[in-house]
Short mmCIF file of C-alpha atoms and ligand atoms in Angstrom, two decimals:
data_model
loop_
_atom_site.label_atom_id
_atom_site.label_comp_id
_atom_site.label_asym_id
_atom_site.label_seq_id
_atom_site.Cartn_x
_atom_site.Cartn_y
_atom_site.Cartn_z
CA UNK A 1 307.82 15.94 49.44
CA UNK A 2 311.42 15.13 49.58
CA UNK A 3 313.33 13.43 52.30
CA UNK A 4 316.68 12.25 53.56
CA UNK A 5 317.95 8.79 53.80
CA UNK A 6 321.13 8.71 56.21
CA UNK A 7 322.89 5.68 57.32
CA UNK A 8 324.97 7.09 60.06
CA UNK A 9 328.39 6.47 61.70
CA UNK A 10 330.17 6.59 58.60
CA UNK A 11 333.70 8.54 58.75
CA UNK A 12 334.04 11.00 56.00
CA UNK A 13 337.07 12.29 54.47
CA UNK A 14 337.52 14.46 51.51
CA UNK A 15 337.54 18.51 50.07
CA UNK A 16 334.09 20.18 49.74
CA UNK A 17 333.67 24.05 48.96
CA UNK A 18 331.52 26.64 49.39
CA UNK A 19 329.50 29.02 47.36
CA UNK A 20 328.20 32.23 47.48
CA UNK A 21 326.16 33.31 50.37
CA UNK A 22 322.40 33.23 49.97
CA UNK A 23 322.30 36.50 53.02
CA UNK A 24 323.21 37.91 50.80
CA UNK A 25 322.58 37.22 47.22
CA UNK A 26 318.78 37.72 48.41
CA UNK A 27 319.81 41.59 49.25
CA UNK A 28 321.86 41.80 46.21
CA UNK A 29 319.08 40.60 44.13
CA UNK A 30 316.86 43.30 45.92
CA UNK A 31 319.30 46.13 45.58
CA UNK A 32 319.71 45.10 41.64
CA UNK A 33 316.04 46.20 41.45
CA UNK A 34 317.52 49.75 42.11
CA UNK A 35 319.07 49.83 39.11
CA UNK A 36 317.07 51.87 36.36
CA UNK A 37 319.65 50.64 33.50
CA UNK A 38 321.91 47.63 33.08
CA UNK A 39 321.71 44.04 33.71
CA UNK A 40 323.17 42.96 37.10
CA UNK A 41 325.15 40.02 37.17
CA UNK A 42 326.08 37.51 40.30
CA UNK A 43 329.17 34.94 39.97
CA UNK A 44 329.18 31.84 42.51
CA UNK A 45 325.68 31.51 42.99
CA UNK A 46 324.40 28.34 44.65
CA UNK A 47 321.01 26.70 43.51
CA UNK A 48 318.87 27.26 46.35
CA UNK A 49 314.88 27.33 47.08
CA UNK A 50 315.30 31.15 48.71
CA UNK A 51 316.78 32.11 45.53
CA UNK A 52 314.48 30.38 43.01
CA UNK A 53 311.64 32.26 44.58
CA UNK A 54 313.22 35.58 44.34
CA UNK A 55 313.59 35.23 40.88
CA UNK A 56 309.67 34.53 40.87
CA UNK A 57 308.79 37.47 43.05
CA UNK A 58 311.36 39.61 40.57
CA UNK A 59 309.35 38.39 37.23
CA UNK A 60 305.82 39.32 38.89
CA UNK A 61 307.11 43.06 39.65
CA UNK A 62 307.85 43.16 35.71
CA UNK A 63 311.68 42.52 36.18
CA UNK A 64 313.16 40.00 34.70
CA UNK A 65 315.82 36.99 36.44
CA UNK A 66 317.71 34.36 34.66
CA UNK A 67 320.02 31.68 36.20
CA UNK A 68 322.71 29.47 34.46
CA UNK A 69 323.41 26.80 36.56
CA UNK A 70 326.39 25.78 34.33
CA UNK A 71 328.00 29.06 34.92
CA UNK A 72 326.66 29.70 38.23
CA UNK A 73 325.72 32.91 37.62
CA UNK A 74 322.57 35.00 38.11
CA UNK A 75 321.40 37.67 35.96
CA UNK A 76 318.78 40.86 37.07
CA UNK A 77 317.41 43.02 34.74
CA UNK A 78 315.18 45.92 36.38
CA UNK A 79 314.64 47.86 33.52
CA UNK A 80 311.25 47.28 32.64
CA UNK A 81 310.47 47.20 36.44
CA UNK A 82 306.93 48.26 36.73
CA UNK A 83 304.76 46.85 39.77
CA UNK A 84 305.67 47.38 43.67
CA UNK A 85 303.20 44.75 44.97
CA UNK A 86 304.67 41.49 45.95
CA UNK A 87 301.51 38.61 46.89
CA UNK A 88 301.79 36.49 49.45
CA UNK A 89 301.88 33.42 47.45
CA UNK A 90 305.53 33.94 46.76
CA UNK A 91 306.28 35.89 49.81
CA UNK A 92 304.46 33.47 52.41
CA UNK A 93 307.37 31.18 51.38
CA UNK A 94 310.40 33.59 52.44
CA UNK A 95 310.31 35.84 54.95
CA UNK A 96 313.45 37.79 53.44
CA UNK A 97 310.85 39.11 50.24
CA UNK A 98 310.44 42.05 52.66
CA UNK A 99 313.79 42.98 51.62
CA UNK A 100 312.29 43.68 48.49
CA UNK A 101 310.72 47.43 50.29
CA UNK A 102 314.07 49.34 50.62
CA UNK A 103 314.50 49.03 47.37
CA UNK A 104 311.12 49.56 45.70
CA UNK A 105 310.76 52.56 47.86
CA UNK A 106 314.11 53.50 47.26
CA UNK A 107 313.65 53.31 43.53
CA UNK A 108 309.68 54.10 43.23
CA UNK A 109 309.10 55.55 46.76
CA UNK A 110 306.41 53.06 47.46
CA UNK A 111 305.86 49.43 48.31
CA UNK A 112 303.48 46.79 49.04
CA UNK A 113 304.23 44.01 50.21
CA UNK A 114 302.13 40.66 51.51
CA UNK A 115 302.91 40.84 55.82
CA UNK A 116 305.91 38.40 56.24
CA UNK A 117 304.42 37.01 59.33
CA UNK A 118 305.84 35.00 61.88
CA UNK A 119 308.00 31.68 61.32
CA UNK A 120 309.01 28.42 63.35
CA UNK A 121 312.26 30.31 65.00
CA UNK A 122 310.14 33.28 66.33
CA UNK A 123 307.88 36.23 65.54
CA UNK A 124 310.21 38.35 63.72
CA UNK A 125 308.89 41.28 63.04
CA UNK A 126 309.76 44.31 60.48
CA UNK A 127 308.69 47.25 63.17
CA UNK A 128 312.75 48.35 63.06
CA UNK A 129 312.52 48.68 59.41
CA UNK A 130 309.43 50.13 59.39
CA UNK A 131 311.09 52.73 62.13
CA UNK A 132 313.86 53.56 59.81
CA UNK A 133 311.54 53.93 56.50
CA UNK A 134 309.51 56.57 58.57
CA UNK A 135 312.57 58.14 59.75
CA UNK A 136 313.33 59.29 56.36
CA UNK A 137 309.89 60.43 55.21
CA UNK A 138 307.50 57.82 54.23
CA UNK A 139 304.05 56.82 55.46
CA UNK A 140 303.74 53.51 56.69
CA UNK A 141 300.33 51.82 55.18
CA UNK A 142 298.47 48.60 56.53
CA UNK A 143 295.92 47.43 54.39
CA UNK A 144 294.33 43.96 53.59
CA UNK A 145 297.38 41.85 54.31
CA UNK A 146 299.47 44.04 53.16
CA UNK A 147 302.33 46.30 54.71
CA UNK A 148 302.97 49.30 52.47
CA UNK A 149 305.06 52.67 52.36
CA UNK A 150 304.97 56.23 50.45
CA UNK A 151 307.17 59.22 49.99
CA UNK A 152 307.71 61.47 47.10
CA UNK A 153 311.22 61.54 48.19
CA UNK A 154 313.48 59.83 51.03
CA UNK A 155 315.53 62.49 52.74
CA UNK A 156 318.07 61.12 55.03
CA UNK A 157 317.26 60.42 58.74
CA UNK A 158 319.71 59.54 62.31
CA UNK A 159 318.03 55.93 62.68
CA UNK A 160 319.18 54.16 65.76
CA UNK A 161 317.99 50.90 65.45
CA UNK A 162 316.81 48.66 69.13
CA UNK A 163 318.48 45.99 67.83
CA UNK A 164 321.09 45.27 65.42
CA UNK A 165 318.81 43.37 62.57
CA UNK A 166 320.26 41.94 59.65
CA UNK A 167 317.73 42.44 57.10
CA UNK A 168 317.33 45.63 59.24
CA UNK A 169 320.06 47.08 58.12
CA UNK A 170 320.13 46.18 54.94
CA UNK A 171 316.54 47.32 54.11
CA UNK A 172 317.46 50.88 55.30
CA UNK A 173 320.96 51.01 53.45
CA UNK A 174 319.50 50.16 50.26
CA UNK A 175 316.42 52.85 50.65
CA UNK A 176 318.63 55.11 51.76
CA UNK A 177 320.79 55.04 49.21
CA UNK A 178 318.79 56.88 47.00
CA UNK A 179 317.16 59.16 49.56
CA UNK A 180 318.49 62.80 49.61
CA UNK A 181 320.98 63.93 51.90
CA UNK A 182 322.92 62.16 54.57
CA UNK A 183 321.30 58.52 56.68
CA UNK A 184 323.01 57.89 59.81
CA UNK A 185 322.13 54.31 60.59
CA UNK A 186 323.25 54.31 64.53
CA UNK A 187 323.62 50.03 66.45
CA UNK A 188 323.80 48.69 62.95
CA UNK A 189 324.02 44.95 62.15
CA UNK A 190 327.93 44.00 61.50
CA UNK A 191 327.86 40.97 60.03
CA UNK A 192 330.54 40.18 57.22
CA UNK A 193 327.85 40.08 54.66
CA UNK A 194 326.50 43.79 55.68
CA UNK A 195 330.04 44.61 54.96
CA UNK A 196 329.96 42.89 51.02
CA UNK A 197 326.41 44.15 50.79
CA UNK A 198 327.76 47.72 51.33
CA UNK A 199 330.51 47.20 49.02
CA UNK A 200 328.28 45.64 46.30
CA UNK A 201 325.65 49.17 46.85
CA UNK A 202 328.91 50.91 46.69
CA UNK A 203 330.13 49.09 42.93
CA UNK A 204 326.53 50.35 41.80
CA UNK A 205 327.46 54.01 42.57
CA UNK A 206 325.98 54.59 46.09
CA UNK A 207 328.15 56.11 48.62
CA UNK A 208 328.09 54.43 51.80
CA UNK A 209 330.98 54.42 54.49
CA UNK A 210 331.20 52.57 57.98
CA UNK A 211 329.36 49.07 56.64
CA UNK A 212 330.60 46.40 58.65
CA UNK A 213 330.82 48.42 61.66
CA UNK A 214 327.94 49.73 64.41
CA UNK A 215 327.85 53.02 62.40
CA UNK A 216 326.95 53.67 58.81
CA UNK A 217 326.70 56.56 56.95
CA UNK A 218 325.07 56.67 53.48
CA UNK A 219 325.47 59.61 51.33
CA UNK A 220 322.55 59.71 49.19
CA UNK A 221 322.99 59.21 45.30
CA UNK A 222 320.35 60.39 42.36
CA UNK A 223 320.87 56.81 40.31
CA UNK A 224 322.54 53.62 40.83
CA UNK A 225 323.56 51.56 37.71
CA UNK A 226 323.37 47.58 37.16
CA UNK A 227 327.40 45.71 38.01
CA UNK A 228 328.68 42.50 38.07
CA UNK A 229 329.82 41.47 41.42
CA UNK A 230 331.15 38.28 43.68
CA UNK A 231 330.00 37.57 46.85
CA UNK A 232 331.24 36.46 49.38
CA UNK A 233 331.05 32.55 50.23
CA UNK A 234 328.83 30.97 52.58
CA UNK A 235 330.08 30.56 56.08
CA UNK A 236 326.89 29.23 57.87
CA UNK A 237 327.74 26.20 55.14
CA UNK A 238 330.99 26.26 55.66
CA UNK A 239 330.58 26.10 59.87
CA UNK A 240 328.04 23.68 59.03
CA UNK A 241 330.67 21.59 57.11
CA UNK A 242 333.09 22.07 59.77
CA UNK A 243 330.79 20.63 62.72
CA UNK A 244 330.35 17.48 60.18
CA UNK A 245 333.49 16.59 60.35
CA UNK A 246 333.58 17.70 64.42
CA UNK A 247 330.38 15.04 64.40
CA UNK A 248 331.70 12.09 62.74
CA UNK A 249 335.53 12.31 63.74
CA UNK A 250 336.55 12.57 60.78
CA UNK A 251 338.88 14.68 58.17
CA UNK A 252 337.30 17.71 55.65
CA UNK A 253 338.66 20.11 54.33
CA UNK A 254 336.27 23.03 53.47
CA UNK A 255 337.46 25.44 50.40
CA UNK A 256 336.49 28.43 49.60
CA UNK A 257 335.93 29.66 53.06
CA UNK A 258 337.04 32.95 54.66
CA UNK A 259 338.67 32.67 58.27
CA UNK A 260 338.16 35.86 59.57
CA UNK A 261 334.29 35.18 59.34
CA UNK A 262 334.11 32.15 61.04
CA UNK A 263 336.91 32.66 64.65
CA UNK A 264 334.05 32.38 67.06
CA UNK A 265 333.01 28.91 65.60
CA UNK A 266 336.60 27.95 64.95
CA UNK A 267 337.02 28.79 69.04
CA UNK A 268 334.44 26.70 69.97
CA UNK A 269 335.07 23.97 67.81
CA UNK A 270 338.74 24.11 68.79
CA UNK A 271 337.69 23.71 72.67
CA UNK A 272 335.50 21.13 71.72
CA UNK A 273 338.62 18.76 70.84
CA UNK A 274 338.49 19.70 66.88
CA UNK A 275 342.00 20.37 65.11
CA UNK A 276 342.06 22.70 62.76
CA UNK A 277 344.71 22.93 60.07
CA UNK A 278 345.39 25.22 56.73
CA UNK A 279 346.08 23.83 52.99
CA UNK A 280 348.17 25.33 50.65
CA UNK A 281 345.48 26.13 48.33
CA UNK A 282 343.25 28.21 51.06
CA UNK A 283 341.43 25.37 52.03
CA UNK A 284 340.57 24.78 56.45
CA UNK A 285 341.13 21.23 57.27
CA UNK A 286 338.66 20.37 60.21
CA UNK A 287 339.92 17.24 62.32
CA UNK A 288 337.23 15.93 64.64
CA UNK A 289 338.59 13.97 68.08
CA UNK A 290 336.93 10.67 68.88
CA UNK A 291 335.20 12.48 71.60
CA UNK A 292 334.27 15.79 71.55
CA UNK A 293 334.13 17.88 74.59
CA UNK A 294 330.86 19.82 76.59
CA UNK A 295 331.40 23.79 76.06
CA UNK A 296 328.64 26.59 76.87
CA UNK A 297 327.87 28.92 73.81
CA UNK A 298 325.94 32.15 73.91
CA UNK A 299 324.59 33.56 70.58
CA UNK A 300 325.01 37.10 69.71
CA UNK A 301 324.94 39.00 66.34
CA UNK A 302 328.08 38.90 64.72
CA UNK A 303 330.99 39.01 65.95
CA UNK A 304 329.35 36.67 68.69
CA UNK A 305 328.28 32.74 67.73
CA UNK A 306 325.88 33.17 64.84
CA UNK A 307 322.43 31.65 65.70
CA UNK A 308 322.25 29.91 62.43
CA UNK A 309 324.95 27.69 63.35
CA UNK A 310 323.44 27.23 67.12
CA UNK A 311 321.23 24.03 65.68
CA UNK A 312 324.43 22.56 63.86
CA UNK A 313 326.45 23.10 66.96
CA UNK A 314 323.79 21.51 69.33
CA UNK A 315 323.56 18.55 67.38
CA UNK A 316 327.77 18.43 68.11
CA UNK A 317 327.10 18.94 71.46
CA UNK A 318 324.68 16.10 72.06
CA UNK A 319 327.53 13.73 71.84
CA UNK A 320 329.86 15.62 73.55
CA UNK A 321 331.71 14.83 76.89
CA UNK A 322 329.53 16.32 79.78
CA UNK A 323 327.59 19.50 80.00
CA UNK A 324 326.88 22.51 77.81
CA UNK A 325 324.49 24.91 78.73
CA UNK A 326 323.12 26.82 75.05
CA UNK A 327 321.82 30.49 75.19
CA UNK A 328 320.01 31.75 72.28
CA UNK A 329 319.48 35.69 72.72
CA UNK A 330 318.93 36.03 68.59
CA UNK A 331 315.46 34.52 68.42
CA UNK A 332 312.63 33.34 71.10
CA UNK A 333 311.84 29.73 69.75
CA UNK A 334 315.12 28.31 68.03
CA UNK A 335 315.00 25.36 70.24
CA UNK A 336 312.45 23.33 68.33
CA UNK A 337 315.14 21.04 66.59
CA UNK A 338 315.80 20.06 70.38
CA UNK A 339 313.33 18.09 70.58
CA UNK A 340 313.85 16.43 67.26
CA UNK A 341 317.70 15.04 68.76
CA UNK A 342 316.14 13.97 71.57
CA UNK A 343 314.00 11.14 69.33
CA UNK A 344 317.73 10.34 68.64
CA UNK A 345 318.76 9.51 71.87
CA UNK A 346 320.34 13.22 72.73
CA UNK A 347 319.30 14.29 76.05
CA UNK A 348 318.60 18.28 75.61
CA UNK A 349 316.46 20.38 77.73
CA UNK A 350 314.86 22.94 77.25
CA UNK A 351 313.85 25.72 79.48
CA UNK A 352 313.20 29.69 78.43
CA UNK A 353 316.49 30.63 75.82
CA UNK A 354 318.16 28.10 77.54
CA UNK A 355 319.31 24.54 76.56
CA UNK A 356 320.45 22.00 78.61
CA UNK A 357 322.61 19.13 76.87
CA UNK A 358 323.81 16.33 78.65
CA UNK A 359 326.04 14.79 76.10
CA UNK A 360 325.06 10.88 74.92
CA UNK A 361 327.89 8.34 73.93
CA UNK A 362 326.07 8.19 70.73
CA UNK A 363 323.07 9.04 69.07
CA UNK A 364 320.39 6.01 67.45
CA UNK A 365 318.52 6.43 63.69
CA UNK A 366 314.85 7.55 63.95
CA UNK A 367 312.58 9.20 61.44
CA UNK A 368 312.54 13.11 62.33
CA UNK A 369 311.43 15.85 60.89
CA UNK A 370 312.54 19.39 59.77
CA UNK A 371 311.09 22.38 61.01
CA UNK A 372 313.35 25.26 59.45
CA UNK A 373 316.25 25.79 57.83
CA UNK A 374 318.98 25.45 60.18
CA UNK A 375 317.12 22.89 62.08
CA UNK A 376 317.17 20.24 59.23
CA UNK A 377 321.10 20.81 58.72
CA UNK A 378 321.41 19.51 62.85
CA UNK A 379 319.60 16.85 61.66
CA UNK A 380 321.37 15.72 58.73
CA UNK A 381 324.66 16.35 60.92
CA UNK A 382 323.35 14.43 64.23
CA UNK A 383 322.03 10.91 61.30
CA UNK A 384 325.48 11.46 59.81
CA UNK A 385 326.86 10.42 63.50
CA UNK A 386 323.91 8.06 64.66
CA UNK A 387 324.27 4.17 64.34
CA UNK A 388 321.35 2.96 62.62
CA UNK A 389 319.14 4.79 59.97
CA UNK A 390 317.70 7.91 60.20
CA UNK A 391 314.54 9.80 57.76
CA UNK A 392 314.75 13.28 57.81
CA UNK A 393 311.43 14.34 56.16
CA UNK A 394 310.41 18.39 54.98
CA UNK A 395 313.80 19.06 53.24
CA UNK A 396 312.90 21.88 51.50
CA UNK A 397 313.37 23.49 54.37
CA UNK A 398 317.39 22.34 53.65
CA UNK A 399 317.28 23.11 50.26
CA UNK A 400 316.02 26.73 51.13
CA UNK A 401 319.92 27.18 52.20
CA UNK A 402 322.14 24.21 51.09
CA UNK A 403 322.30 23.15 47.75
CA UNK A 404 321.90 19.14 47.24
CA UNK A 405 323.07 18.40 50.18
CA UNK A 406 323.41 15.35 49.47
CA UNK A 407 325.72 15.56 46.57
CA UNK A 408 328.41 17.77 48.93
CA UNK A 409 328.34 14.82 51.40
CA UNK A 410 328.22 11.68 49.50
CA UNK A 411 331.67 12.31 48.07
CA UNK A 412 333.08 12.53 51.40
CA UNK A 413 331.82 8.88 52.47
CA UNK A 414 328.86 9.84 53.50
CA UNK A 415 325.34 7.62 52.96
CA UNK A 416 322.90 10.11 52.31
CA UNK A 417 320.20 9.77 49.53
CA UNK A 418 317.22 11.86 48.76
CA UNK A 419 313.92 9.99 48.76
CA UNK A 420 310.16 10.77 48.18
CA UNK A 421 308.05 10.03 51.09
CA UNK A 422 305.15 9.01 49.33
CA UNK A 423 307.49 5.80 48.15
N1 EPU B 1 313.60 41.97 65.15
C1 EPU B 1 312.58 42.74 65.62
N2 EPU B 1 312.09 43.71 64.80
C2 EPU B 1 312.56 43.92 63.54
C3 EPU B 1 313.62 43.12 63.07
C4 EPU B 1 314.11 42.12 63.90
O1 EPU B 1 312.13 42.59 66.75
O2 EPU B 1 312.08 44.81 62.85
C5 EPU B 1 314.16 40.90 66.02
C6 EPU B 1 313.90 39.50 65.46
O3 EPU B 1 312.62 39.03 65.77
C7 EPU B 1 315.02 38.70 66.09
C8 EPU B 1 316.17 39.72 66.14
O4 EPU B 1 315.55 41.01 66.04
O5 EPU B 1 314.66 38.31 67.38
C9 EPU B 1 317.20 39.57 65.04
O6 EPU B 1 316.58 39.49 63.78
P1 EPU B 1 317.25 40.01 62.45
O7 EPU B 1 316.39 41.10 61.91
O8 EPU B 1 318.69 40.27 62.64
O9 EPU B 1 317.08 38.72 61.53
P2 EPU B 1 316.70 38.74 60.00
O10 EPU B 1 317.34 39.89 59.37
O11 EPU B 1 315.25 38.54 59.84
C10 EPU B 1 318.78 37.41 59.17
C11 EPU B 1 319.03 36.13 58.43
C12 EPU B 1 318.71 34.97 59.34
C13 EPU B 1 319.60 35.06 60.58
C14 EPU B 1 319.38 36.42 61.28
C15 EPU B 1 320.30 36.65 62.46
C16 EPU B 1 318.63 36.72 56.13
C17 EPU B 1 317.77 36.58 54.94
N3 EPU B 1 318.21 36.10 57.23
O12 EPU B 1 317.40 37.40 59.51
O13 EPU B 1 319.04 33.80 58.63
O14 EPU B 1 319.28 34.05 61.49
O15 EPU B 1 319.59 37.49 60.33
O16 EPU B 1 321.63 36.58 62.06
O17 EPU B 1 319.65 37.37 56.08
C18 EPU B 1 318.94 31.51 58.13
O18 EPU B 1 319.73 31.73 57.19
O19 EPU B 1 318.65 30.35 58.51
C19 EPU B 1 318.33 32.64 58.84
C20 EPU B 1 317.25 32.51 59.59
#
């Protein structure tokens, strides 16, 4: 198993950009499934764990996925589609393979696929899409291990959803694309990639209005066809980038990024102490202060403070001047990385959704550990600030959603190498 080497308290200067966003290449790559002719093809797309096992789960339903890493570009071909069970072997290892059943029942009206289960940030589970896939005809099936659905034919359904879930949403648009008649989806997730995921479903031939906002409407279509298509970039990386340089006090310029995606972290940062600046070529220029400053932060769906950057911004925080109080109201257990800083020297804690950071002068090098995603990328960020060394082992989960890390942050001054811990 991989690990991270970081000799902190190094400043880092320097340009770094940002790819395509795997939330949603992973829907994309779903939806692409939908296509009964045509090869699909995806520009910008970063190597990443997520999406290497998506192109597994694709090959075992008969499909078939290639990647040029060269080009960056990924290539779907759904013709020869012919299976609509996905095991648990691949799909233990990503929760987001359920978005694979709006569009196998979508396409084949049925799926069957391995129960996602729980994972280290919470429960999560798929009862809203489940809600929805009922909603527009189908019969919800249970049986050893896995969670399945019929219908001869979607017909479109008012779905009001509890909560506005990402995947949620997404699911549902993609099964109701090809359902008959009109889908209201009613509280629907508005985050800037539902919006690109809509237009991408849209490029294919489905008619869907209102993505991006609480209220989407999707006209149903007979056949969508395989495009070539863009997505947007990453701006979980790119906020992720942005509290690195917030972190160290130093200079980075992030390229690639879009703004209007990322004003509630930009707020933040900015009343943390961080400067932010624009470059004629599009790029942000993040300017940490020596000291950053204690702020509260409340996450939310979007437009509120995304809770994948709530780890990143913690790790900020545990340096910061005075208090900050963090709310997490996205999942039940994202606090787990708290505990991690705290073998750093941060003093965070924890008590319900609540997190209680009493910012350190600095933090000290210690071997940690990685328990998701988002998580590890706190970690790498707090050992990029620390003075001493720090071992950050279980990477994959950081490779699941940032490609090489190390290679992004190296240029920039950074001493970061990838190790074996077995060595
Ligand atoms: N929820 C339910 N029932 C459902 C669906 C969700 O109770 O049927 C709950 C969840 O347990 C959670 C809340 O609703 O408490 C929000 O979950 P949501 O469904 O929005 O999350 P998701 O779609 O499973 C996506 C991202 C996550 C990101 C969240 C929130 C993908 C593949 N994953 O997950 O990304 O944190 O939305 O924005 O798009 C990450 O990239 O590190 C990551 C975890």
């Amino acid at each position: 198993m991989d690990r991270f080497i970081i000799e902190g308290g190094r400043p880092l200067k320097g340009s770094i950009e940002v790819e395509g966003v795997k939330n949603v290449i992973l829907p994309m790559m779903c939806a692409a499934l939908m296509a009964g002719k045509g090869t699909t093809v995806l520009e910008n797309v970063p190597r990443l764990q997520d999406i290497s096992v998506l192109m597994r789960l694709i090959e075992e339903l008969g499909g078939t996925a290639a990647y040029d890493e060269t080009e960056r570009r990924l290539t779907i071909d759904a013709v020869n589609l012919s299976r609509t069970i996905a095991s648990y072997d691949l799909v233990k290892q990503m929760r987001a393979s359920f978005l694979l059943s709006g569009a196998l029942l979508g396409r084949f009206g049925e799926f069957h696929i391995s129960m996602p289960g729980g994972c280290a940030i919470g429960d999560r589970p798929v009862n809203f899409h489940l809600h929805g896939f009922r909603k527009m005809g189908a019969r919800v099936v249970e049986e050893e291990g896995l969670l399945g659905a019929v219908a001869k034919r979607l017909h479109g359904a008012v779905i009001c959803l509890d909560y506005p879930s990402h995947t949620g949403t997404e699911n549902l648009m993609m099964a109701a694309a090809l359902a008959e008649g009109t889908t209201v989806i009613e509280n629907a997730a508005c985050e800037p990639e539902i919006k690109d995921f809509g237009n991408f479903l849209n490029a294919m031939g489905a008619n869907i209005s209102g993505h991006g906002s609480p209220t989407i409407v999707i006209e149903g279509v007979d056949s969508l066809t395989a495009v070539s298509y863009r997505p947007i970039s990453d701006r979980i990386v790119a906020g992720t980038y942005l509290c690195a340089a917030a972190i160290t006090a130093s200079e980075i310029e992030v390229l690639g990024s879009r703004e209007q995606d990322l004003r509630m972290v930009i707020d933040k940062l900015t009343d943390m102490g961080v400067m932010f600046e624009h470059t004629p070529r599009g790029g942000i220029v993040a300017k940490g202060p020596r000291r950053l400053t204690a702020v509260d932060i409340t996450t939310m769906p979007h437009p509120g403070f995304p809770t994948d950057l709530q780890p990143p911004i913690m790790a900020c925080l545990a340096v910061a001047d005075g208090v900050s109080i963090i709310r997490e109201t996205v999942f039940e257990s994202r606090f787990i990385h708290a505990a991690e800083l705290n073998r750093m020297g941060a003093n965070i804690r924890v008590a319900g959704d609540k997190a209680v950071v009493v910012g350190a002068p600095s933090l000290l090098g210690a071997p940690v550990m990685a328990s998701d995603l988002r998580a590890g990328a706190a970690l790498v960020l707090a050992a990029l600030s620390a003075k001493g060394t720090t071992t950050i082992d279980r990477i994959y989960h950081v490779d699941r959603g940032y490609e090489r890390l190390e290679t992004k942050l190296a240029p920039l001054g950074a001493a970061i190498k990838r190790g074996d811990n077995r060595a």
